[in-house]
PDB file of C-alpha atoms in Angstrom:
ATOM      1  CA  MET A   1     -32.748 216.558 -38.638  1.00  0.00           C
ATOM      2  CA  LYS A   2     -30.692 219.255 -36.966  1.00  0.00           C
ATOM      3  CA  GLU A   3     -28.584 218.634 -33.871  1.00  0.00           C
ATOM      4  CA  GLY A   4     -26.927 221.840 -32.726  1.00  0.00           C
ATOM      5  CA  SER A   5     -25.162 223.137 -35.822  1.00  0.00           C
ATOM      6  CA  LYS A   6     -24.971 219.724 -37.504  1.00  0.00           C
ATOM      7  CA  THR A   7     -27.674 218.440 -39.834  1.00  0.00           C
ATOM      8  CA  SER A   8     -28.196 214.689 -40.053  1.00  0.00           C
ATOM      9  CA  VAL A   9     -30.566 212.567 -42.107  1.00  0.00           C
ATOM     10  CA  VAL A  10     -32.149 209.445 -40.627  1.00  0.00           C
ATOM     11  CA  CYS A  11     -33.909 206.626 -42.491  1.00  0.00           C
ATOM     12  CA  SER A  12     -36.244 204.485 -40.450  1.00  0.00           C
ATOM     13  CA  PRO A  13     -35.732 201.610 -40.533  1.00  0.00           C
ATOM     14  CA  GLU A  14     -32.033 201.840 -41.338  1.00  0.00           C
ATOM     15  CA  VAL A  15     -32.214 198.306 -42.776  1.00  0.00           C
ATOM     16  CA  LEU A  16     -35.474 197.600 -44.607  1.00  0.00           C
ATOM     17  CA  THR A  17     -36.229 193.889 -45.098  1.00  0.00           C
ATOM     18  CA  VAL A  18     -38.251 193.016 -48.219  1.00  0.00           C
ATOM     19  CA  THR A  19     -39.731 189.523 -48.739  1.00  0.00           C
ATOM     20  CA  ASP A  20     -42.309 190.116 -51.506  1.00  0.00           C
ATOM     21  CA  ARG A  21     -41.487 190.383 -55.205  1.00  0.00           C
ATOM     22  CA  ASN A  22     -42.253 193.644 -57.004  1.00  0.00           C
ATOM     23  CA  SER A  23     -42.651 195.639 -53.805  1.00  0.00           C
ATOM     24  CA  LEU A  24     -43.263 199.363 -53.939  1.00  0.00           C
ATOM     25  CA  ILE A  25     -41.084 201.174 -51.414  1.00  0.00           C
ATOM     26  CA  VAL A  26     -42.231 204.718 -50.644  1.00  0.00           C
ATOM     27  CA  PHE A  27     -40.002 207.215 -48.878  1.00  0.00           C
ATOM     28  CA  ASN A  28     -41.852 209.902 -46.911  1.00  0.00           C
ATOM     29  CA  LEU A  29     -39.979 212.980 -45.734  1.00  0.00           C
ATOM     30  CA  VAL A  30     -41.498 214.293 -42.496  1.00  0.00           C
ATOM     31  CA  ASN A  31     -39.452 217.462 -41.872  1.00  0.00           C
ATOM     32  CA  PRO A  32     -41.347 220.366 -43.509  1.00  0.00           C
ATOM     33  CA  ASP A  33     -38.134 222.379 -44.050  1.00  0.00           C
ATOM     34  CA  TYR A  34     -36.667 219.728 -46.375  1.00  0.00           C
ATOM     35  CA  GLU A  35     -37.618 218.136 -49.692  1.00  0.00           C
ATOM     36  CA  PHE A  36     -36.388 215.446 -52.021  1.00  0.00           C
ATOM     37  CA  PRO A  37     -34.483 216.751 -55.050  1.00  0.00           C
ATOM     38  CA  ASN A  38     -36.235 216.248 -58.420  1.00  0.00           C
ATOM     39  CA  SER A  39     -33.637 213.665 -59.437  1.00  0.00           C
ATOM     40  CA  GLY A  40     -31.118 211.563 -57.548  1.00  0.00           C
ATOM     41  CA  ALA A  41     -33.120 211.368 -54.324  1.00  0.00           C
ATOM     42  CA  ILE A  42     -32.553 207.589 -54.093  1.00  0.00           C
ATOM     43  CA  VAL A  43     -29.432 206.147 -55.738  1.00  0.00           C
ATOM     44  CA  PHE A  44     -28.349 202.503 -55.481  1.00  0.00           C
ATOM     45  CA  ALA A  45     -24.653 201.573 -55.411  1.00  0.00           C
ATOM     46  CA  ASP A  46     -25.414 198.120 -56.890  1.00  0.00           C
ATOM     47  CA  GLY A  47     -28.464 196.184 -57.920  1.00  0.00           C
ATOM     48  CA  ALA A  48     -29.798 198.234 -60.807  1.00  0.00           C
ATOM     49  CA  GLY A  49     -31.699 195.128 -61.960  1.00  0.00           C
ATOM     50  CA  GLU A  50     -33.370 194.811 -58.568  1.00  0.00           C
ATOM     51  CA  PHE A  51     -34.542 198.438 -58.529  1.00  0.00           C
ATOM     52  CA  PRO A  52     -35.355 199.321 -62.161  1.00  0.00           C
ATOM     53  CA  ASN A  53     -37.925 202.036 -61.501  1.00  0.00           C
ATOM     54  CA  SER A  54     -37.938 205.090 -59.275  1.00  0.00           C
ATOM     55  CA  TRP A  55     -40.376 207.965 -59.096  1.00  0.00           C
ATOM     56  CA  TYR A  56     -40.296 211.497 -57.752  1.00  0.00           C
ATOM     57  CA  LEU A  57     -43.895 211.869 -56.573  1.00  0.00           C
ATOM     58  CA  ASP A  58     -43.666 215.286 -54.937  1.00  0.00           C
ATOM     59  CA  PRO A  59     -41.241 217.151 -52.653  1.00  0.00           C
ATOM     60  CA  ALA A  60     -42.089 214.889 -49.686  1.00  0.00           C
ATOM     61  CA  TYR A  61     -42.402 211.507 -51.453  1.00  0.00           C
ATOM     62  CA  VAL A  62     -40.252 209.337 -53.702  1.00  0.00           C
ATOM     63  CA  ALA A  63     -40.713 205.656 -54.511  1.00  0.00           C
ATOM     64  CA  VAL A  64     -38.771 202.717 -55.950  1.00  0.00           C
ATOM     65  CA  ARG A  65     -39.806 199.287 -57.205  1.00  0.00           C
ATOM     66  CA  ASP A  66     -37.943 196.360 -55.656  1.00  0.00           C
ATOM     67  CA  ARG A  67     -38.160 193.311 -57.915  1.00  0.00           C
ATOM     68  CA  ARG A  68     -36.591 191.126 -55.167  1.00  0.00           C
ATOM     69  CA  LEU A  69     -35.126 188.696 -57.674  1.00  0.00           C
ATOM     70  CA  THR A  70     -32.002 187.979 -55.639  1.00  0.00           C
ATOM     71  CA  THR A  71     -31.406 187.640 -51.908  1.00  0.00           C
ATOM     72  CA  GLY A  72     -28.894 190.189 -50.708  1.00  0.00           C
ATOM     73  CA  GLU A  73     -28.230 193.566 -49.152  1.00  0.00           C
ATOM     74  CA  TYR A  74     -28.333 196.670 -51.331  1.00  0.00           C
ATOM     75  CA  ALA A  75     -26.855 199.931 -50.109  1.00  0.00           C
ATOM     76  CA  TYR A  76     -28.352 203.132 -51.397  1.00  0.00           C
ATOM     77  CA  THR A  77     -27.983 206.846 -50.805  1.00  0.00           C
ATOM     78  CA  ALA A  78     -31.031 208.893 -49.832  1.00  0.00           C
ATOM     79  CA  THR A  79     -30.580 212.620 -50.423  1.00  0.00           C
ATOM     80  CA  VAL A  80     -32.717 215.513 -49.201  1.00  0.00           C
ATOM     81  CA  GLN A  81     -32.280 219.251 -49.580  1.00  0.00           C
ATOM     82  CA  HIS A  82     -33.276 222.309 -47.578  1.00  0.00           C
ATOM     83  CA  LYS A  83     -36.227 223.988 -49.291  1.00  0.00           C
ATOM     84  CA  GLN A  84     -34.767 227.495 -49.129  1.00  0.00           C
ATOM     85  CA  THR A  85     -30.997 227.034 -49.352  1.00  0.00           C
ATOM     86  CA  LYS A  86     -31.047 223.821 -51.479  1.00  0.00           C
ATOM     87  CA  GLU A  87     -28.168 222.539 -49.306  1.00  0.00           C
ATOM     88  CA  GLN A  88     -28.159 218.749 -49.660  1.00  0.00           C
ATOM     89  CA  HIS A  89     -27.669 216.089 -46.993  1.00  0.00           C
ATOM     90  CA  SER A  90     -27.472 212.311 -47.456  1.00  0.00           C
ATOM     91  CA  VAL A  91     -27.640 209.037 -45.563  1.00  0.00           C
ATOM     92  CA  ASP A  92     -26.641 205.521 -46.682  1.00  0.00           C
ATOM     93  CA  PRO A  93     -29.130 202.887 -45.442  1.00  0.00           C
ATOM     94  CA  VAL A  94     -29.697 199.340 -46.759  1.00  0.00           C
ATOM     95  CA  ILE A  95     -32.509 197.311 -48.320  1.00  0.00           C
ATOM     96  CA  LYS A  96     -32.226 193.612 -47.461  1.00  0.00           C
ATOM     97  CA  ASN A  97     -33.965 191.308 -49.947  1.00  0.00           C
ATOM     98  CA  MET A  98     -34.926 187.944 -48.456  1.00  0.00           C
ATOM     99  CA  ASN A  99     -36.399 184.790 -49.965  1.00  0.00           C
ATOM    100  CA  GLU A 100     -39.977 184.154 -48.933  1.00  0.00           C
TER     101      GLU A 100
END
């Protein structure tokens, strides 16, 4: 996550394609120095009906339910924070819902 003095967050894949209805999407944070905040770890710009449920599972895992009712691309913000300083960093990837 850290390059020189700059911290960056990466989501892999940057565009996640979902084809199944009611999919559970789990986000796993692999850097041991960072954690997901208790709330607001995954926030969607649009598509609240597509992603009605989200869960904070523990500091390294959060999850959302993707209903996949409508084909489209949904931008979201994933936020993590440093465990000691609580400084937050974000990235804006996309979930792409496709018809089966």
